[in-house]
Amino acid sequence: MPVSHSVDREPSEATNSTANEHQNRPDDGDGDRPDDGLPINELFSSLQGEGTLAGVPSVFVRTSGCNLRCWFCDSYHTSWEPTHAWMSLDEILAEIESYDADHVVLTGGEPMLHDASADLLSELDDRGYHTTVETNGTIHRDAPIDLASISPKLESSTPTPERDPAGDGEWEQRHENARLDLDALTELVETHPFQLKFVVTDADDMPEILDLLAELRDAATVPVRDENVLLMPEGATRERLAETRTRVAELAMEHGFRYTPRLHVDLWNDAPET
Ligand SMILES: C[S@@+](CC[C@H](N)C(=O)[O-])C[C@H]1O[C@@H](n2cnc3c(N)ncnc32)[C@H](O)[C@@H]1O
Ligand SMILES: Nc1nc2[nH]cc(C(=O)O)c2c(=O)[nH]1
Ligand code: SF4
Ligand SMILES: [Mg+2]
């Protein structure tokens, strides 16, 4: 099993809470937080499960909070119902350094929402870590990133009333308005080594992917090659992946894109901290 250092949670969300005022600052507005640090949902060591670095031992730092609300989000407690545990940069770095890994994956939620993500990435860069940032591609920040793992969100991610896991479609319009930002996406691919990782369910997703790639190729001053494009099956559980993966693998072959498995789901299903 992956090993983990538990992150203290709000008492109402705690499974194993050790009250610690410093780590449990609520997200209650500006000015009530330490200057440096991040809302952290979990911090653990596992194998990178997705993308071109699949299988590489990595430490995962999962920030809380997202500007989108994908109906299928496999990290519900960073988006639909965000946890508020807080860690200073020193605490995060100390936990990362306690593991024997040289790859760090910063994810969320949407990690690029937070100013301090750029500070953390600089500190990791200074220490020689390889950094991957898992991002929805709507926010660009000036930060040292070894692999921008960008997962632009398709129309099929939108939480319509029928698909809303938490309500009756209250987020539908906000999600739809925010899910694609061509300027941010262009800047991300121009400033970092990158992969584009699309969550796919079936062939209906393909026209939107092809249109977006055409727009991005027009806008960007760097090549966006088919080998930079990965199709990932939608599925937060083994059962769901069994329904989607073969169809998605065949779509990747048909279009000359790469396929990425979700190794961690195969190995540990939907267990937290994996
Ligand atoms: C939880 S997100 C966090 C990073 C960022 N917010 C994003 O969406 O890229 C991490 C990765 O999981 C993917 N993901 C989330 N839910 C999924 C699901 N049900 N099936 C397949 N991939 C999923 C996202 O597309 C993204 O590539
Ligand atoms: N093992 C493992 N690999 C991953 N790659 C990207 C992940 C993410 O949630 O961003 C993830 C994750 O949650 N677990
Ligand atoms: S953008 Fe990422 S973290 Fe946010 S809701 Fe979608 S999958 Fe979840
Ligand atoms: Mg994940």
CSV table of N, CA and C and ligand atoms in Angstrom, one decimal, residues 2 42 44-51 54-56 58 60-62 74-75 105-109 111 132-135 149 195 197 232 262-265 267-268 271 273-274, ligand 2:
chain,number,residue,atom,x,y,z
A,2,PRO,N,0.4,2.3,-0.6
A,2,PRO,CA,1.1,3.6,-0.5
A,2,PRO,C,1.2,4.0,1.0
A,42,GLU,N,-4.7,16.1,1.3
A,42,GLU,CA,-3.9,14.9,1.6
A,42,GLU,C,-2.5,15.0,1.0
A,44,PHE,N,0.7,12.2,0.4
A,44,PHE,CA,1.0,10.8,0.5
A,44,PHE,C,2.0,10.4,-0.6
A,45,SER,N,2.5,9.2,-0.5
A,45,SER,CA,3.4,8.6,-1.4
A,45,SER,C,2.7,7.5,-2.2
A,46,SER,N,2.9,7.4,-3.5
A,46,SER,CA,2.2,6.4,-4.3
A,46,SER,C,3.0,6.2,-5.6
A,47,LEU,N,2.4,5.5,-6.5
A,47,LEU,CA,3.0,5.5,-7.9
A,47,LEU,C,2.2,6.5,-8.7
A,48,GLN,N,2.8,7.3,-9.6
A,48,GLN,CA,2.1,8.1,-10.5
A,48,GLN,C,1.2,7.2,-11.3
A,49,GLY,N,-0.1,7.4,-11.3
A,49,GLY,CA,-1.0,6.5,-11.9
A,49,GLY,C,-1.4,6.9,-13.3
A,50,GLU,N,-1.1,8.1,-13.7
A,50,GLU,CA,-1.7,8.6,-15.0
A,50,GLU,C,-0.5,9.3,-15.8
A,51,GLY,N,-0.7,9.2,-17.1
A,51,GLY,CA,0.2,10.0,-18.0
A,51,GLY,C,1.5,9.4,-18.4
A,54,ALA,N,3.5,7.4,-15.7
A,54,ALA,CA,2.8,6.4,-15.0
A,54,ALA,C,3.8,5.3,-14.5
A,55,GLY,N,3.6,5.0,-13.2
A,55,GLY,CA,4.5,4.0,-12.6
A,55,GLY,C,5.7,4.5,-11.8
A,56,VAL,N,5.9,5.8,-11.9
A,56,VAL,CA,7.0,6.5,-11.2
A,56,VAL,C,6.7,6.8,-9.8
A,58,SER,N,6.2,8.6,-6.5
A,58,SER,CA,6.0,10.0,-6.4
A,58,SER,C,5.3,10.4,-5.1
A,60,PHE,N,2.6,12.9,-3.5
A,60,PHE,CA,1.4,13.7,-4.0
A,60,PHE,C,1.1,14.7,-2.9
A,61,VAL,N,0.9,15.9,-3.4
A,61,VAL,CA,0.5,17.0,-2.5
A,61,VAL,C,-0.8,17.5,-3.1
A,62,ARG,N,-1.9,17.2,-2.4
A,62,ARG,CA,-3.3,17.5,-2.9
A,62,ARG,C,-3.8,18.8,-2.2
A,74,ASP,N,-13.1,12.9,-9.0
A,74,ASP,CA,-12.7,11.8,-8.1
A,74,ASP,C,-12.1,12.3,-6.8
A,75,SER,N,-12.0,13.6,-6.7
A,75,SER,CA,-11.5,14.2,-5.5
A,75,SER,C,-12.5,15.2,-4.9
A,105,VAL,N,4.2,15.4,-7.2
A,105,VAL,CA,3.1,15.7,-8.0
A,105,VAL,C,2.2,16.7,-7.2
A,106,LEU,N,2.0,17.9,-7.7
A,106,LEU,CA,1.2,18.9,-7.0
A,106,LEU,C,-0.2,18.8,-7.7
A,107,THR,N,-1.2,18.5,-7.0
A,107,THR,CA,-2.5,18.4,-7.6
A,107,THR,C,-3.6,19.0,-6.7
A,108,GLY,N,-4.8,18.6,-6.9
A,108,GLY,CA,-5.9,19.2,-6.1
A,108,GLY,C,-7.2,18.4,-6.3
A,109,GLY,N,-8.3,19.1,-6.3
A,109,GLY,CA,-8.5,20.5,-6.5
A,109,GLY,C,-7.7,21.1,-7.6
A,111,PRO,N,-4.6,23.2,-8.1
A,111,PRO,CA,-3.4,23.8,-7.4
A,111,PRO,C,-3.0,25.2,-7.9
A,132,THR,N,5.6,17.6,-11.2
A,132,THR,CA,4.5,17.5,-12.1
A,132,THR,C,3.4,18.3,-11.5
A,133,VAL,N,2.7,19.2,-12.3
A,133,VAL,CA,1.5,19.8,-11.8
A,133,VAL,C,0.3,19.3,-12.5
A,134,GLU,N,-0.7,18.8,-11.8
A,134,GLU,CA,-1.9,18.4,-12.4
A,134,GLU,C,-2.9,19.6,-12.4
A,135,THR,N,-3.3,20.0,-13.5
A,135,THR,CA,-4.1,21.2,-13.6
A,135,THR,C,-5.2,21.2,-14.6
A,149,SER,N,0.8,18.8,-16.4
A,149,SER,CA,-0.1,17.7,-16.8
A,149,SER,C,-1.5,18.4,-16.9
A,195,GLN,N,1.8,17.7,-21.1
A,195,GLN,CA,0.9,16.7,-21.7
A,195,GLN,C,-0.5,17.2,-21.6
A,197,LYS,N,-4.2,15.8,-21.2
A,197,LYS,CA,-4.8,14.6,-20.7
A,197,LYS,C,-6.3,14.8,-20.6
A,232,MET,N,-7.7,9.6,-21.5
A,232,MET,CA,-7.8,8.8,-20.2
A,232,MET,C,-9.3,8.5,-20.0
A,262,ARG,N,-5.3,4.4,-15.7
A,262,ARG,CA,-5.4,4.9,-14.3
A,262,ARG,C,-4.9,3.8,-13.4
A,263,LEU,N,-3.6,3.7,-13.3
A,263,LEU,CA,-3.0,2.6,-12.6
A,263,LEU,C,-3.4,2.5,-11.2
A,264,HIS,N,-3.5,3.7,-10.5
A,264,HIS,CA,-3.9,3.7,-9.1
A,264,HIS,C,-5.3,3.1,-8.9
A,265,VAL,N,-6.2,3.3,-9.9
A,265,VAL,CA,-7.5,2.8,-9.7
A,265,VAL,C,-7.5,1.3,-9.9
A,267,LEU,N,-5.0,-0.6,-9.1
A,267,LEU,CA,-4.3,-1.2,-8.0
A,267,LEU,C,-5.1,-1.0,-6.7
A,268,TRP,N,-5.7,0.2,-6.4
A,268,TRP,CA,-6.2,0.4,-5.1
A,268,TRP,C,-7.7,0.9,-5.2
A,271,ALA,N,-9.6,4.1,-3.1
A,271,ALA,CA,-9.1,4.4,-1.7
A,271,ALA,C,-8.5,5.8,-1.6
A,273,GLU,N,-5.7,8.6,-0.4
A,273,GLU,CA,-4.3,8.6,-0.3
A,273,GLU,C,-3.6,7.5,-1.1
A,274,THR,N,-4.1,7.3,-2.4
A,274,THR,CA,-3.5,6.4,-3.3
A,274,THR,C,-3.3,7.1,-4.6
B,2,LIG,N1,-1.6,7.4,-7.9
B,2,LIG,C1,-2.1,8.5,-8.3
B,2,LIG,N2,-1.7,9.1,-9.5
B,2,LIG,C2,-2.3,10.3,-9.9
B,2,LIG,N3,-1.9,11.0,-10.9
B,2,LIG,C3,-2.7,12.2,-10.9
B,2,LIG,C4,-3.5,12.1,-9.8
B,2,LIG,C5,-4.3,13.2,-9.3
B,2,LIG,O1,-5.3,13.1,-8.6
B,2,LIG,O2,-4.0,14.4,-9.8
B,2,LIG,C6,-3.3,10.9,-9.1
B,2,LIG,C7,-3.7,10.3,-7.9
B,2,LIG,O3,-4.7,10.7,-7.3
B,2,LIG,N4,-3.1,9.1,-7.6
